[in-house]
PDB file of C-alpha atoms in Angstrom:
ATOM      1  CA  MET A  14      42.084 -28.400  35.488  1.00  0.00           C
ATOM      2  CA  ARG A  15      39.924 -30.446  33.136  1.00  0.00           C
ATOM      3  CA  LYS A  16      36.786 -28.621  34.326  1.00  0.00           C
ATOM      4  CA  TYR A  17      38.517 -25.316  33.672  1.00  0.00           C
ATOM      5  CA  TYR A  18      39.452 -26.471  30.147  1.00  0.00           C
ATOM      6  CA  TYR A  19      35.850 -27.469  29.360  1.00  0.00           C
ATOM      7  CA  PHE A  20      34.643 -24.132  30.699  1.00  0.00           C
ATOM      8  CA  ILE A  21      37.001 -22.246  28.353  1.00  0.00           C
ATOM      9  CA  VAL A  22      35.900 -24.340  25.348  1.00  0.00           C
ATOM     10  CA  LEU A  23      32.238 -23.718  26.184  1.00  0.00           C
ATOM     11  CA  LEU A  24      32.882 -19.997  26.553  1.00  0.00           C
ATOM     12  CA  VAL A  25      34.614 -19.851  23.157  1.00  0.00           C
ATOM     13  CA  ILE A  26      31.690 -21.674  21.500  1.00  0.00           C
ATOM     14  CA  ILE A  27      29.210 -19.241  23.031  1.00  0.00           C
ATOM     15  CA  MET A  28      31.285 -16.287  21.853  1.00  0.00           C
ATOM     16  CA  LEU A  29      31.529 -17.680  18.332  1.00  0.00           C
ATOM     17  CA  VAL A  30      27.778 -18.207  18.153  1.00  0.00           C
ATOM     18  CA  GLY A  31      27.112 -14.764  19.549  1.00  0.00           C
ATOM     19  CA  CYS A  32      29.473 -13.128  17.082  1.00  0.00           C
ATOM     20  CA  GLY A  33      28.138 -14.925  14.031  1.00  0.00           C
ATOM     21  CA  LYS A  34      27.156 -13.093  10.871  1.00  0.00           C
ATOM     22  CA  PRO A  35      23.911 -11.150  11.108  1.00  0.00           C
ATOM     23  CA  GLY A  36      20.942 -12.471   9.158  1.00  0.00           C
ATOM     24  CA  LYS A  37      20.077 -11.135   5.717  1.00  0.00           C
ATOM     25  CA  VAL A  38      18.037  -7.968   5.450  1.00  0.00           C
ATOM     26  CA  LEU A  39      15.924  -7.033   2.437  1.00  0.00           C
ATOM     27  CA  LYS A  40      15.645  -3.321   1.710  1.00  0.00           C
ATOM     28  CA  ILE A  41      12.067  -2.691   0.539  1.00  0.00           C
ATOM     29  CA  TYR A  42      10.610   0.555  -0.789  1.00  0.00           C
ATOM     30  CA  CYS A  43       6.918   0.582   0.039  1.00  0.00           C
ATOM     31  CA  GLY A  44       4.039   2.876  -0.889  1.00  0.00           C
ATOM     32  CA  ASN A  45       2.183   4.169   2.184  1.00  0.00           C
ATOM     33  CA  THR A  46      -1.113   2.559   1.207  1.00  0.00           C
ATOM     34  CA  MET A  47       0.572  -0.840   0.940  1.00  0.00           C
ATOM     35  CA  ARG A  48       2.237  -0.620   4.361  1.00  0.00           C
ATOM     36  CA  PRO A  49      -0.210  -2.732   6.458  1.00  0.00           C
ATOM     37  CA  ALA A  50      -0.225  -5.630   3.982  1.00  0.00           C
ATOM     38  CA  MET A  51       3.537  -5.564   3.420  1.00  0.00           C
ATOM     39  CA  GLU A  52       4.276  -5.557   7.135  1.00  0.00           C
ATOM     40  CA  ILE A  53       2.161  -8.713   7.479  1.00  0.00           C
ATOM     41  CA  LEU A  54       4.023 -10.342   4.580  1.00  0.00           C
ATOM     42  CA  ALA A  55       7.429  -9.318   5.909  1.00  0.00           C
ATOM     43  CA  LYS A  56       6.696 -10.699   9.373  1.00  0.00           C
ATOM     44  CA  SER A  57       5.523 -14.017   7.942  1.00  0.00           C
ATOM     45  CA  TYR A  58       8.552 -14.259   5.644  1.00  0.00           C
ATOM     46  CA  GLU A  59      10.920 -13.555   8.530  1.00  0.00           C
ATOM     47  CA  GLU A  60       9.286 -16.293  10.619  1.00  0.00           C
ATOM     48  CA  LYS A  61       9.770 -18.764   7.759  1.00  0.00           C
ATOM     49  CA  THR A  62      13.287 -17.792   6.648  1.00  0.00           C
ATOM     50  CA  GLY A  63      14.896 -15.559   9.276  1.00  0.00           C
ATOM     51  CA  VAL A  64      15.280 -12.805   6.673  1.00  0.00           C
ATOM     52  CA  LYS A  65      14.237  -9.394   7.956  1.00  0.00           C
ATOM     53  CA  ALA A  66      12.748  -6.515   5.977  1.00  0.00           C
ATOM     54  CA  GLU A  67      13.881  -2.914   6.262  1.00  0.00           C
ATOM     55  CA  PHE A  68      11.267  -0.538   4.865  1.00  0.00           C
ATOM     56  CA  SER A  69      11.349   2.932   3.358  1.00  0.00           C
ATOM     57  CA  PHE A  70       7.826   4.344   3.136  1.00  0.00           C
ATOM     58  CA  GLY A  71       6.350   7.110   0.991  1.00  0.00           C
ATOM     59  CA  ASP A  72       3.752   7.647  -1.688  1.00  0.00           C
ATOM     60  CA  SER A  73       4.402   5.875  -4.978  1.00  0.00           C
ATOM     61  CA  SER A  74       5.886   8.967  -6.634  1.00  0.00           C
ATOM     62  CA  GLU A  75       8.269   9.422  -3.689  1.00  0.00           C
ATOM     63  CA  ILE A  76       9.313   5.764  -3.917  1.00  0.00           C
ATOM     64  CA  PHE A  77      10.179   6.242  -7.578  1.00  0.00           C
ATOM     65  CA  ALA A  78      12.300   9.305  -6.747  1.00  0.00           C
ATOM     66  CA  GLN A  79      14.061   7.520  -3.852  1.00  0.00           C
ATOM     67  CA  VAL A  80      15.092   4.592  -6.021  1.00  0.00           C
ATOM     68  CA  MET A  81      16.249   6.868  -8.838  1.00  0.00           C
ATOM     69  CA  LEU A  82      18.453   8.838  -6.454  1.00  0.00           C
ATOM     70  CA  SER A  83      19.883   6.015  -4.332  1.00  0.00           C
ATOM     71  CA  LYS A  84      20.254   3.263  -6.962  1.00  0.00           C
ATOM     72  CA  LYS A  85      20.122   0.893  -3.972  1.00  0.00           C
ATOM     73  CA  GLY A  86      17.627  -1.560  -2.529  1.00  0.00           C
ATOM     74  CA  ASP A  87      16.188  -5.009  -3.175  1.00  0.00           C
ATOM     75  CA  LEU A  88      12.438  -4.713  -3.706  1.00  0.00           C
ATOM     76  CA  PHE A  89       9.732  -2.114  -4.148  1.00  0.00           C
ATOM     77  CA  ILE A  90       5.945  -2.104  -4.210  1.00  0.00           C
ATOM     78  CA  VAL A  91       3.921   0.599  -5.967  1.00  0.00           C
ATOM     79  CA  HIS A  92       0.626   1.071  -7.769  1.00  0.00           C
ATOM     80  CA  GLU A  93       0.413   1.849 -11.450  1.00  0.00           C
ATOM     81  CA  PRO A  94       1.643   3.688 -13.458  1.00  0.00           C
ATOM     82  CA  TYR A  95       4.949   3.655 -11.580  1.00  0.00           C
ATOM     83  CA  MET A  96       5.908   0.101 -12.515  1.00  0.00           C
ATOM     84  CA  GLU A  97       5.975   1.259 -16.120  1.00  0.00           C
ATOM     85  CA  GLU A  98       8.195   4.190 -15.109  1.00  0.00           C
ATOM     86  CA  PHE A  99      10.627   1.824 -13.352  1.00  0.00           C
ATOM     87  CA  ALA A 100      10.701  -0.351 -16.473  1.00  0.00           C
ATOM     88  CA  LYS A 101      11.439   2.617 -18.751  1.00  0.00           C
ATOM     89  CA  LYS A 102      14.444   3.480 -16.592  1.00  0.00           C
ATOM     90  CA  GLY A 103      15.716  -0.107 -16.729  1.00  0.00           C
ATOM     91  CA  LEU A 104      15.550  -0.538 -12.955  1.00  0.00           C
ATOM     92  CA  ILE A 105      13.542  -3.780 -12.785  1.00  0.00           C
ATOM     93  CA  ALA A 106      14.864  -7.338 -12.789  1.00  0.00           C
ATOM     94  CA  GLU A 107      11.358  -8.844 -12.575  1.00  0.00           C
ATOM     95  CA  TYR A 108       7.969  -8.112 -11.018  1.00  0.00           C
ATOM     96  CA  LYS A 109       4.531  -9.514 -10.220  1.00  0.00           C
ATOM     97  CA  ASP A 110       1.089  -7.927  -9.909  1.00  0.00           C
ATOM     98  CA  VAL A 111       0.026  -8.851  -6.379  1.00  0.00           C
ATOM     99  CA  ALA A 112      -3.238  -6.968  -5.739  1.00  0.00           C
ATOM    100  CA  PHE A 113      -5.594  -4.230  -6.893  1.00  0.00           C
ATOM    101  CA  LEU A 114      -6.499  -0.885  -5.353  1.00  0.00           C
ATOM    102  CA  GLN A 115      -9.900   0.599  -6.111  1.00  0.00           C
ATOM    103  CA  PRO A 116     -11.470   3.959  -5.218  1.00  0.00           C
ATOM    104  CA  VAL A 117     -14.627   3.550  -3.134  1.00  0.00           C
ATOM    105  CA  LEU A 118     -17.179   5.972  -1.741  1.00  0.00           C
ATOM    106  CA  VAL A 119     -17.060   6.264   2.051  1.00  0.00           C
ATOM    107  CA  VAL A 120     -19.121   8.095   4.655  1.00  0.00           C
ATOM    108  CA  ALA A 121     -18.976   8.327   8.428  1.00  0.00           C
ATOM    109  CA  VAL A 122     -20.081   5.247  10.342  1.00  0.00           C
ATOM    110  CA  LYS A 123     -23.875   5.263  10.924  1.00  0.00           C
ATOM    111  CA  ASN A 124     -24.292   7.323   7.715  1.00  0.00           C
ATOM    112  CA  THR A 125     -26.425  10.030   9.339  1.00  0.00           C
ATOM    113  CA  LYS A 126     -26.705  11.861   5.992  1.00  0.00           C
ATOM    114  CA  LYS A 127     -28.435   8.790   4.499  1.00  0.00           C
ATOM    115  CA  ILE A 128     -26.082   8.681   1.504  1.00  0.00           C
ATOM    116  CA  THR A 129     -26.889   5.722  -0.738  1.00  0.00           C
ATOM    117  CA  GLY A 130     -25.380   6.726  -4.081  1.00  0.00           C
ATOM    118  CA  LEU A 131     -24.103   9.454  -6.378  1.00  0.00           C
ATOM    119  CA  ALA A 132     -27.437  11.302  -6.541  1.00  0.00           C
ATOM    120  CA  ASP A 133     -27.287  12.024  -2.806  1.00  0.00           C
ATOM    121  CA  LEU A 134     -23.844  13.582  -3.157  1.00  0.00           C
ATOM    122  CA  ALA A 135     -25.275  16.330  -5.376  1.00  0.00           C
ATOM    123  CA  LYS A 136     -27.710  17.538  -2.705  1.00  0.00           C
ATOM    124  CA  LYS A 137     -27.264  21.060  -1.397  1.00  0.00           C
ATOM    125  CA  GLY A 138     -24.954  21.311   1.597  1.00  0.00           C
ATOM    126  CA  MET A 139     -23.067  18.056   1.033  1.00  0.00           C
ATOM    127  CA  ARG A 140     -19.322  18.303   1.685  1.00  0.00           C
ATOM    128  CA  LEU A 141     -17.258  16.074  -0.586  1.00  0.00           C
ATOM    129  CA  GLY A 142     -13.608  15.242  -1.089  1.00  0.00           C
ATOM    130  CA  TRP A 143     -11.465  13.174  -3.445  1.00  0.00           C
ATOM    131  CA  GLY A 144      -7.863  12.921  -4.550  1.00  0.00           C
ATOM    132  CA  GLU A 145      -6.018  15.568  -6.528  1.00  0.00           C
ATOM    133  CA  PRO A 146      -5.785  13.831  -9.931  1.00  0.00           C
ATOM    134  CA  GLU A 147      -2.420  15.386 -10.770  1.00  0.00           C
ATOM    135  CA  PHE A 148      -0.814  13.665  -7.780  1.00  0.00           C
ATOM    136  CA  ALA A 149      -3.237  10.928  -6.663  1.00  0.00           C
ATOM    137  CA  LEU A 150      -4.278   8.069  -8.942  1.00  0.00           C
ATOM    138  CA  ALA A 151      -7.369   7.514  -6.787  1.00  0.00           C
ATOM    139  CA  GLY A 152      -8.461  11.055  -7.630  1.00  0.00           C
ATOM    140  CA  LYS A 153      -7.779  10.582 -11.339  1.00  0.00           C
ATOM    141  CA  LEU A 154      -9.832   7.375 -11.461  1.00  0.00           C
ATOM    142  CA  THR A 155     -12.620   9.020  -9.454  1.00  0.00           C
ATOM    143  CA  GLU A 156     -12.905  12.008 -11.782  1.00  0.00           C
ATOM    144  CA  GLU A 157     -12.885   9.759 -14.857  1.00  0.00           C
ATOM    145  CA  TYR A 158     -15.685   7.708 -13.295  1.00  0.00           C
ATOM    146  CA  LEU A 159     -17.781  10.775 -12.438  1.00  0.00           C
ATOM    147  CA  LYS A 160     -17.372  12.221 -15.931  1.00  0.00           C
ATOM    148  CA  LYS A 161     -18.318   8.901 -17.504  1.00  0.00           C
ATOM    149  CA  ASN A 162     -21.482   8.840 -15.390  1.00  0.00           C
ATOM    150  CA  LYS A 163     -22.209  12.531 -16.102  1.00  0.00           C
ATOM    151  CA  LYS A 164     -21.970  13.430 -12.399  1.00  0.00           C
ATOM    152  CA  TYR A 165     -18.745  15.421 -12.364  1.00  0.00           C
ATOM    153  CA  ASP A 166     -20.285  18.895 -12.758  1.00  0.00           C
ATOM    154  CA  SER A 167     -23.059  18.403 -10.198  1.00  0.00           C
ATOM    155  CA  LEU A 168     -20.742  16.847  -7.595  1.00  0.00           C
ATOM    156  CA  SER A 169     -17.954  19.365  -8.143  1.00  0.00           C
ATOM    157  CA  LYS A 170     -20.278  22.047  -6.753  1.00  0.00           C
ATOM    158  CA  ASN A 171     -20.065  20.282  -3.380  1.00  0.00           C
ATOM    159  CA  LEU A 172     -16.350  19.511  -3.573  1.00  0.00           C
ATOM    160  CA  LYS A 173     -14.568  21.001  -0.547  1.00  0.00           C
ATOM    161  CA  VAL A 174     -11.097  19.513  -0.840  1.00  0.00           C
ATOM    162  CA  LYS A 175      -8.734  17.566  -3.081  1.00  0.00           C
ATOM    163  CA  THR A 176      -5.796  15.845  -1.392  1.00  0.00           C
ATOM    164  CA  ARG A 177      -2.708  13.847  -2.263  1.00  0.00           C
ATOM    165  CA  SER A 178      -3.596  10.972   0.065  1.00  0.00           C
ATOM    166  CA  SER A 179      -6.672   8.929   0.884  1.00  0.00           C
ATOM    167  CA  SER A 180      -5.755   8.998   4.577  1.00  0.00           C
ATOM    168  CA  GLU A 181      -6.272  12.764   4.697  1.00  0.00           C
ATOM    169  CA  LEU A 182      -9.787  12.334   3.345  1.00  0.00           C
ATOM    170  CA  ALA A 183     -10.619   9.527   5.773  1.00  0.00           C
ATOM    171  CA  ASN A 184      -9.389  11.691   8.647  1.00  0.00           C
ATOM    172  CA  ALA A 185     -11.553  14.576   7.425  1.00  0.00           C
ATOM    173  CA  ILE A 186     -14.614  12.329   7.621  1.00  0.00           C
ATOM    174  CA  LYS A 187     -13.525  11.154  11.062  1.00  0.00           C
ATOM    175  CA  LEU A 188     -13.271  14.783  12.228  1.00  0.00           C
ATOM    176  CA  GLY A 189     -16.626  15.671  10.686  1.00  0.00           C
ATOM    177  CA  SER A 190     -15.331  18.192   8.146  1.00  0.00           C
ATOM    178  CA  LEU A 191     -16.497  16.055   5.194  1.00  0.00           C
ATOM    179  CA  ASP A 192     -19.701  14.098   4.651  1.00  0.00           C
ATOM    180  CA  ALA A 193     -18.334  11.745   1.989  1.00  0.00           C
ATOM    181  CA  ALA A 194     -15.150  11.038   0.065  1.00  0.00           C
ATOM    182  CA  PHE A 195     -13.685   8.777  -2.576  1.00  0.00           C
ATOM    183  CA  ILE A 196     -10.665   6.908  -1.192  1.00  0.00           C
ATOM    184  CA  TRP A 197      -8.736   3.686  -1.801  1.00  0.00           C
ATOM    185  CA  ASN A 198     -10.422   0.466  -0.653  1.00  0.00           C
ATOM    186  CA  ALA A 199      -7.323  -0.364   1.409  1.00  0.00           C
ATOM    187  CA  THR A 200      -7.526   2.999   3.201  1.00  0.00           C
ATOM    188  CA  ALA A 201     -11.190   2.388   3.951  1.00  0.00           C
ATOM    189  CA  LYS A 202     -10.141  -0.879   5.609  1.00  0.00           C
ATOM    190  CA  GLN A 203      -7.512   0.932   7.696  1.00  0.00           C
ATOM    191  CA  PHE A 204     -10.226   3.302   8.948  1.00  0.00           C
ATOM    192  CA  ASN A 205     -12.716   0.518   9.611  1.00  0.00           C
ATOM    193  CA  GLY A 206     -14.908   1.621  12.506  1.00  0.00           C
ATOM    194  CA  THR A 207     -14.578   5.262  11.468  1.00  0.00           C
ATOM    195  CA  VAL A 208     -15.848   5.128   7.884  1.00  0.00           C
ATOM    196  CA  GLU A 209     -18.095   2.748   5.991  1.00  0.00           C
ATOM    197  CA  VAL A 210     -18.281   2.014   2.280  1.00  0.00           C
ATOM    198  CA  VAL A 211     -21.354   2.946   0.251  1.00  0.00           C
ATOM    199  CA  LYS A 212     -21.701   0.458  -2.586  1.00  0.00           C
ATOM    200  CA  LEU A 213     -22.048   2.113  -5.981  1.00  0.00           C
ATOM    201  CA  LYS A 214     -24.160   0.772  -8.822  1.00  0.00           C
ATOM    202  CA  ASP A 215     -21.102   0.662 -11.087  1.00  0.00           C
ATOM    203  CA  GLU A 216     -17.653   0.134  -9.610  1.00  0.00           C
ATOM    204  CA  ILE A 217     -14.777   2.529 -10.246  1.00  0.00           C
ATOM    205  CA  LEU A 218     -11.835   1.135 -12.214  1.00  0.00           C
ATOM    206  CA  SER A 219      -9.089  -0.601 -10.224  1.00  0.00           C
ATOM    207  CA  ALA A 220      -5.334   0.020 -10.240  1.00  0.00           C
ATOM    208  CA  ARG A 221      -2.692  -2.714 -10.261  1.00  0.00           C
ATOM    209  CA  VAL A 222      -0.325  -3.026  -7.303  1.00  0.00           C
ATOM    210  CA  SER A 223       3.013  -4.539  -8.307  1.00  0.00           C
ATOM    211  CA  LEU A 224       5.987  -5.877  -6.373  1.00  0.00           C
ATOM    212  CA  GLY A 225       9.325  -5.796  -8.155  1.00  0.00           C
ATOM    213  CA  VAL A 226      12.933  -6.877  -7.705  1.00  0.00           C
ATOM    214  CA  LEU A 227      15.432  -4.110  -8.402  1.00  0.00           C
ATOM    215  CA  LYS A 228      18.489  -4.693 -10.553  1.00  0.00           C
ATOM    216  CA  SER A 229      20.440  -2.943  -7.802  1.00  0.00           C
ATOM    217  CA  SER A 230      19.641  -5.760  -5.338  1.00  0.00           C
ATOM    218  CA  THR A 231      22.641  -7.215  -3.525  1.00  0.00           C
ATOM    219  CA  ASN A 232      20.405 -10.080  -2.311  1.00  0.00           C
ATOM    220  CA  SER A 233      18.825 -10.940  -5.641  1.00  0.00           C
ATOM    221  CA  LYS A 234      18.147 -14.632  -4.908  1.00  0.00           C
ATOM    222  CA  THR A 235      16.471 -13.798  -1.596  1.00  0.00           C
ATOM    223  CA  ALA A 236      14.554 -10.927  -3.197  1.00  0.00           C
ATOM    224  CA  GLN A 237      13.328 -13.271  -5.941  1.00  0.00           C
ATOM    225  CA  ASP A 238      12.282 -15.786  -3.295  1.00  0.00           C
ATOM    226  CA  PHE A 239      10.270 -13.064  -1.523  1.00  0.00           C
ATOM    227  CA  LEU A 240       8.660 -12.206  -4.865  1.00  0.00           C
ATOM    228  CA  VAL A 241       7.591 -15.841  -5.328  1.00  0.00           C
ATOM    229  CA  PHE A 242       6.307 -15.852  -1.738  1.00  0.00           C
ATOM    230  CA  SER A 243       4.187 -12.759  -2.491  1.00  0.00           C
ATOM    231  CA  ALA A 244       2.117 -14.770  -4.983  1.00  0.00           C
ATOM    232  CA  SER A 245       1.210 -17.466  -2.441  1.00  0.00           C
ATOM    233  CA  ASP A 246      -2.319 -18.005  -1.134  1.00  0.00           C
ATOM    234  CA  GLU A 247      -1.139 -16.827   2.283  1.00  0.00           C
ATOM    235  CA  CYS A 248      -0.136 -13.477   0.835  1.00  0.00           C
ATOM    236  CA  LYS A 249      -3.337 -13.152  -1.169  1.00  0.00           C
ATOM    237  CA  THR A 250      -5.222 -13.620   2.092  1.00  0.00           C
ATOM    238  CA  ALA A 251      -3.106 -10.904   3.705  1.00  0.00           C
ATOM    239  CA  PHE A 252      -3.912  -8.431   0.941  1.00  0.00           C
ATOM    240  CA  THR A 253      -7.605  -9.319   1.058  1.00  0.00           C
ATOM    241  CA  SER A 254      -7.666  -8.805   4.831  1.00  0.00           C
ATOM    242  CA  CYS A 255      -6.235  -5.320   4.257  1.00  0.00           C
ATOM    243  CA  GLY A 256      -9.026  -4.348   1.884  1.00  0.00           C
ATOM    244  CA  TYR A 257      -7.442  -5.066  -1.504  1.00  0.00           C
ATOM    245  CA  LYS A 258      -8.881  -7.004  -4.389  1.00  0.00           C
ATOM    246  CA  VAL A 259      -6.895 -10.010  -5.587  1.00  0.00           C
ATOM    247  CA  LYS A 260      -7.279 -12.380  -8.514  1.00  0.00           C
TER     248      LYS A 260
END
């Protein structure tokens, strides 16, 4: 009888443990370019705290629209100028700049066209691509850079495509439909082994990447803790490993 009693007690304990409250989950809106780095950060944070991350991915403009419509979520990460847009709408509790994106010139691995700089891109028959400046900040920064260096007109003659995403351009190089393109440094890292970066004499301007806590957060203390974690040396290393610049 006593053995039976102990068995029942043990069974109840197991059931109580098994039916305990689920761990906290942070809802994070994440720009597509930032996905690899944020998944590394989220995994590390979960290992340290048990708090999981649930992501919604999209380009930075889509993230802004999602948050505006849902009015839900804990954190978001975007590149400029969207942090300013969030601030204007009064959606931010606090934020930190965590890394920098920068447009870079890439070519196919082995660089069979022998491209070493902007002058080579103006040669007859070159097939170029960069972002659509109306929708892609990388494209806007690229065009500003080319105009500043008086190369916009000559290179535009070889421009074959403008896209909304750097990944599309990297894929075009991979497939052989482009000879060179200007894409984010982080995207170049994602396509490592397919594309290689051609170092320019003068670098193109960088764009801030910011992580923010939303006022709508129902886990504000945990979200703030994740924000503090994002500024750690471990996280800086994660961003660097994914191709970003960090301070």
